[in-house]
Coordinates of C-alpha atoms and ligand atoms in Angstrom, one line a residue:
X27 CA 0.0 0.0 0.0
X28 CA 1.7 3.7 -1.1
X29 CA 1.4 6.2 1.1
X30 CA -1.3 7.8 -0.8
X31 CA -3.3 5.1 -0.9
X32 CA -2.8 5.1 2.8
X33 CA -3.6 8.2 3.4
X34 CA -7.1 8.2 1.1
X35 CA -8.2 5.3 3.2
X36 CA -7.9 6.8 6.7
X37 CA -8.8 9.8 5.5
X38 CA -12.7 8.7 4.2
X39 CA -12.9 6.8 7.9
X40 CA -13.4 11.1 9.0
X41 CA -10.6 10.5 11.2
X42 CA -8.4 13.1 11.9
X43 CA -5.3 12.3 10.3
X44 CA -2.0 13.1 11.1
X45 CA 1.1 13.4 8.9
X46 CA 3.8 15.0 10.2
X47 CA 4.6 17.9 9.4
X48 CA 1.0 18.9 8.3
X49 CA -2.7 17.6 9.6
X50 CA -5.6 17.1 7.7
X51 CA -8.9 16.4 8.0
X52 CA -11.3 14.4 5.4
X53 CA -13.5 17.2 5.7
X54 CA -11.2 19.8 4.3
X55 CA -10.7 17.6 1.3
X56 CA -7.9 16.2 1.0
X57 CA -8.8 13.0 -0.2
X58 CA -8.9 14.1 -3.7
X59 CA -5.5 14.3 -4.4
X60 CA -5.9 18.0 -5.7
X61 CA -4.9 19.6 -2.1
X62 CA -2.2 16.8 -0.8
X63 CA -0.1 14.5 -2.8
X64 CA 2.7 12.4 -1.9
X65 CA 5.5 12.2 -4.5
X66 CA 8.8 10.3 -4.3
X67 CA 10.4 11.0 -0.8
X68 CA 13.5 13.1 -2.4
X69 CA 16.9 14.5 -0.6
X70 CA 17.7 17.9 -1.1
X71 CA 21.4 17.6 -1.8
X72 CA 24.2 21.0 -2.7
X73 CA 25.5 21.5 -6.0
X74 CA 28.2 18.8 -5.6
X75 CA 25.5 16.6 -4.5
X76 CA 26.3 16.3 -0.8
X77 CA 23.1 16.1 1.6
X78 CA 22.2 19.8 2.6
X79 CA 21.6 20.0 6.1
X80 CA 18.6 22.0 7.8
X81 CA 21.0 23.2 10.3
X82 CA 23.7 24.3 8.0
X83 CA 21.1 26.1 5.7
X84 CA 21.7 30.4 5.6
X85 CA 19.2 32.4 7.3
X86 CA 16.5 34.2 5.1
X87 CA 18.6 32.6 2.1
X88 CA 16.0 31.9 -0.9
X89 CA 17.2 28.7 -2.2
X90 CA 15.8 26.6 -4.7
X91 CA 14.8 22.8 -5.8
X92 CA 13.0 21.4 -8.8
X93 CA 10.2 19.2 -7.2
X94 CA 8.0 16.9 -7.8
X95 CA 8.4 17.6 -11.3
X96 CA 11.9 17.9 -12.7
X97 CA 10.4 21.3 -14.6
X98 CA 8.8 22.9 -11.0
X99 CA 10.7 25.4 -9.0
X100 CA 10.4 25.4 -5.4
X101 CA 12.0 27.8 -2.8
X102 CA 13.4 26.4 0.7
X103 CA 14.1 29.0 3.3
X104 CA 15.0 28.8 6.9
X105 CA 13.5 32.1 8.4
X106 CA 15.4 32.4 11.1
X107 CA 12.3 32.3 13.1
X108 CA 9.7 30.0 14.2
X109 CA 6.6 29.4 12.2
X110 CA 3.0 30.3 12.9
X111 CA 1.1 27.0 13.7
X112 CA -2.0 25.3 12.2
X113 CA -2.8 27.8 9.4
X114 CA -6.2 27.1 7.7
X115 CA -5.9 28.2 4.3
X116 CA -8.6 28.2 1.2
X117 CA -8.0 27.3 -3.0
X118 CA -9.9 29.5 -4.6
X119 CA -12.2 26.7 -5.5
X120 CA -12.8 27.4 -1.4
X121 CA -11.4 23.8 -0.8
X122 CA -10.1 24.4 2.6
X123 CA -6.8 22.7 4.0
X124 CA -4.5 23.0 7.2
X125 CA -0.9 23.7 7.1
X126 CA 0.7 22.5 10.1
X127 CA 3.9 24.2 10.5
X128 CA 7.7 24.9 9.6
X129 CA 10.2 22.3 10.1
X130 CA 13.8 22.3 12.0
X131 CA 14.7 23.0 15.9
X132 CA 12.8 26.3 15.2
X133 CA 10.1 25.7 12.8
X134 CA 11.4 28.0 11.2
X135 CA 12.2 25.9 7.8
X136 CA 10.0 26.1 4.7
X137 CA 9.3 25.3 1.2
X138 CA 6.8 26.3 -0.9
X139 CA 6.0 25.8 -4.6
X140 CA 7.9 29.1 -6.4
X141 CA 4.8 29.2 -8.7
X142 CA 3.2 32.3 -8.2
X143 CA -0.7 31.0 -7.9
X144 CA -1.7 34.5 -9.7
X145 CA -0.5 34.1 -13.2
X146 CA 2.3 31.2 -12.5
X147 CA 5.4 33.8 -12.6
X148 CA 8.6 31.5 -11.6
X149 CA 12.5 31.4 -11.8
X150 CA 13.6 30.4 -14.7
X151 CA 17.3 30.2 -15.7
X152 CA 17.3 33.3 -17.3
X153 CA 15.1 35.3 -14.4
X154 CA 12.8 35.4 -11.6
X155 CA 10.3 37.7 -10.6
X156 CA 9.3 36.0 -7.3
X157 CA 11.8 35.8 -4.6
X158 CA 11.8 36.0 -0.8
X159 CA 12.6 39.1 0.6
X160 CA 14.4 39.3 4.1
X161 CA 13.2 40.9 7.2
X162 CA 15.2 43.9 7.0
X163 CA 14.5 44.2 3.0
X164 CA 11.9 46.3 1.3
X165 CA 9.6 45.7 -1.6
X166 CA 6.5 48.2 -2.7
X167 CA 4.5 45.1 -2.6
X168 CA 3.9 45.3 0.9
X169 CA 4.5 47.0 4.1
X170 CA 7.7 45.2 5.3
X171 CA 10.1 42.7 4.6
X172 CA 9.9 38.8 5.7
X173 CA 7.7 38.1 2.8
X174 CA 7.5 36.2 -0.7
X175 CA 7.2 38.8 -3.4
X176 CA 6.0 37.8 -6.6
X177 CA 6.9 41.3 -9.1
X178 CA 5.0 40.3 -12.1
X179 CA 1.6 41.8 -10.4
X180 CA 2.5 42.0 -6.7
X181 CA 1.6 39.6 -5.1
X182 CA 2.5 39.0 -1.0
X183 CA 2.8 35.9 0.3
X184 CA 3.6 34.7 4.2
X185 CA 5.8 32.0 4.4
X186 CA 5.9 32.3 7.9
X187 CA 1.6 31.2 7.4
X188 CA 1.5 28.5 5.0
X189 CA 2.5 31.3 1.9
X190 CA -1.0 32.9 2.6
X191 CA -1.6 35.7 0.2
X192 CA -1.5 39.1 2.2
X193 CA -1.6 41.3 -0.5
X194 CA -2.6 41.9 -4.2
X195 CA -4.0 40.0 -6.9
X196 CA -2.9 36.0 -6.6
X197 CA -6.3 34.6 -4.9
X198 CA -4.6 31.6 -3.3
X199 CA -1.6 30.8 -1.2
X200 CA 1.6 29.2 -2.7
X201 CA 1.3 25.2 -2.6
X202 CA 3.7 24.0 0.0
X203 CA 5.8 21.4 -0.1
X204 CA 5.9 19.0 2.6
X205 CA 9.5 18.7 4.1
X206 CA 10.9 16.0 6.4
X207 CA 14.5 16.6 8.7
X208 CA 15.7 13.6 9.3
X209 CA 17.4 11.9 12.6
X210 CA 20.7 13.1 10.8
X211 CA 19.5 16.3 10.2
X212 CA 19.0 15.8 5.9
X213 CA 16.2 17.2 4.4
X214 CA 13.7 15.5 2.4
X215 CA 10.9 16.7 0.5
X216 CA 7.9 14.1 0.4
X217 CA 4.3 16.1 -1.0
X218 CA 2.6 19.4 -1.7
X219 CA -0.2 20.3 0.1
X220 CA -2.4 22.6 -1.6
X221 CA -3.6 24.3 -4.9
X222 CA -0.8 23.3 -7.3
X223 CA -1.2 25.1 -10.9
X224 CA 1.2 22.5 -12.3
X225 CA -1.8 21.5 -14.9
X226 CA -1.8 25.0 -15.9
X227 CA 2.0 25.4 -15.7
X228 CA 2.5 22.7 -17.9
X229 CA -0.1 24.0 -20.8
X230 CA 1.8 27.7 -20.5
X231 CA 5.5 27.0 -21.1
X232 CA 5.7 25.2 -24.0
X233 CA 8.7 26.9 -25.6
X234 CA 10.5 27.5 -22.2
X235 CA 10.5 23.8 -21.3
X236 CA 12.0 23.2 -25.0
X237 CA 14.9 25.5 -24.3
X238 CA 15.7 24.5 -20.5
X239 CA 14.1 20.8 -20.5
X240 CA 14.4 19.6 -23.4
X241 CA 11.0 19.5 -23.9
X242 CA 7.5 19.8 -21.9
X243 CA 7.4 15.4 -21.6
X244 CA 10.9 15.9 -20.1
X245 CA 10.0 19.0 -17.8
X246 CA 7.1 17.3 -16.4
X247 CA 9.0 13.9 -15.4
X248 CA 9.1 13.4 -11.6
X249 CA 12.4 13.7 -9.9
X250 CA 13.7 10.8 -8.6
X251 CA 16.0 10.3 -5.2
X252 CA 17.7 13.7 -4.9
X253 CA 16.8 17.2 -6.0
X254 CA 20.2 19.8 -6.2
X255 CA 19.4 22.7 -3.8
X256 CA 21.1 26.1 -4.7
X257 CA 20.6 29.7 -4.3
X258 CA 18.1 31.9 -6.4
X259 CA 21.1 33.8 -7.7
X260 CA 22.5 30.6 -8.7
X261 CA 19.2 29.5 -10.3
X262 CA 18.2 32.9 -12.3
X263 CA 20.6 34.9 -14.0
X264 CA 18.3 38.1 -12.6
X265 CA 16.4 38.8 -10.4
X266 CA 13.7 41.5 -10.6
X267 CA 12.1 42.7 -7.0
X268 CA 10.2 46.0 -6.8
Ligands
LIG304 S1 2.1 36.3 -11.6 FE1 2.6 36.7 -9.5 S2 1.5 38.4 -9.0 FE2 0.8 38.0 -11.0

């Protein structure tokens, strides 16, 4: 039995289910598969492909992982500070789903999907318009730093709250990715909780996935064992943040 399968069927007893580091219940729907899906457990590793480790990571760094899908950004950040707990968040659809926590001694690590839920801005090689921006930074997208800042539109999101959106157009939260720290203090990312937009992604970036893929088929494969983990300004060439 996967783990999905798993969690589907003690999910329709309308148990509350438990799976660390996020909760659940079968009455916020998450036995669809559209607001939590398990993936291949995958270990973030550096550019030399040694095991990060959570407490090694650099505070307020954004870095970045392709996951679940060899094409799909993500950002990992420690925060530096612990997490708000037990966030209920809402898909536009107004599917509702919990987000438990941060991860780490702290709760104060994260990851989120780095596909802006507005109009699916994202690093790319060449640039990225959606970044986190640290507590002492600045942005015109919203009254202080500590924030994700997606510049295409706007957009404000709270990692510190599940990526809820605090201000401007995007009508959903980023998806999150689940994250595990293991015993020997790796990190592992395991599902994403929450409205997606990969199906969208996928039909929007034809030509972009031919020139940094090899192709949309090859974008779209999932990534298998170990995902490389480095910085944004390692990832995108520039980086736009008004
Ligand atoms: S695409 Fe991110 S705010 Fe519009």
């Amino acid at each position: 039995m996967d783990r999905r399968t798993f969690f589907q069927l003690v999910a329709s007893t309308g148990a509350y289910v438990a799976i660390s580091p996020f909760v659940i219940k079968k009455e916020l729907r998450a036995d669809n598969g559209n607001l939590f899906k398990t993936y291949e457990r995958v270990q973030l590793v550096d550019k030399d492909g040694k095991p990060l480790m959570s407490s090694k990571l650099k505070k307020e760094e954004n870095y970045v992982f392709n996951y679940p899908h060899k094409g799909t950004p993500c950002f990992l950040i420690d925060l530096g500070e612990p997490t708000n707990k037990d966030i209920k968040l809402k898909s536009e659809d107004g599917e509702e789903y919990l987000w438990k926590s941060g991860v780490g001694k702290n709760r104060s690590i994260v990851a989120y999907s780095a596909i802006c839920s507005h109009q699916l801005a994202h690093p790319t090689p060449e640039d990225s318009f959606i970044k986190y921006v640290p507590r002492s930074g600045k942005t015109m997208a919203y009254k202080s730093g500590g924030i994700i800042v997606c510049s295409s539109h706007m957009s404000a999101f709270d990692p510190k709250s599940g990526a809820k959106k605090l201000s401007g157009p995007a009508e959903q939260a980023l998806a999150s990715i689940v994250l595990e720290i293991a015993e020997d203090d790796t990190i592992w990312a395991t599902a994403v909780l929450g409205p997606d937009k990969f199906h969208e992604y996928f039909k929007a970036y034809k030509p972009e996935f031919k020139k940094f893929y090899g192709g949309k088929r090859k974008a779209k494969k999932l990534v298998k064992s170990k995902a490389q983990t480095i910085t944004l300004s390692e990832y995108s060439k520039e980086i736009i943040q008004y």
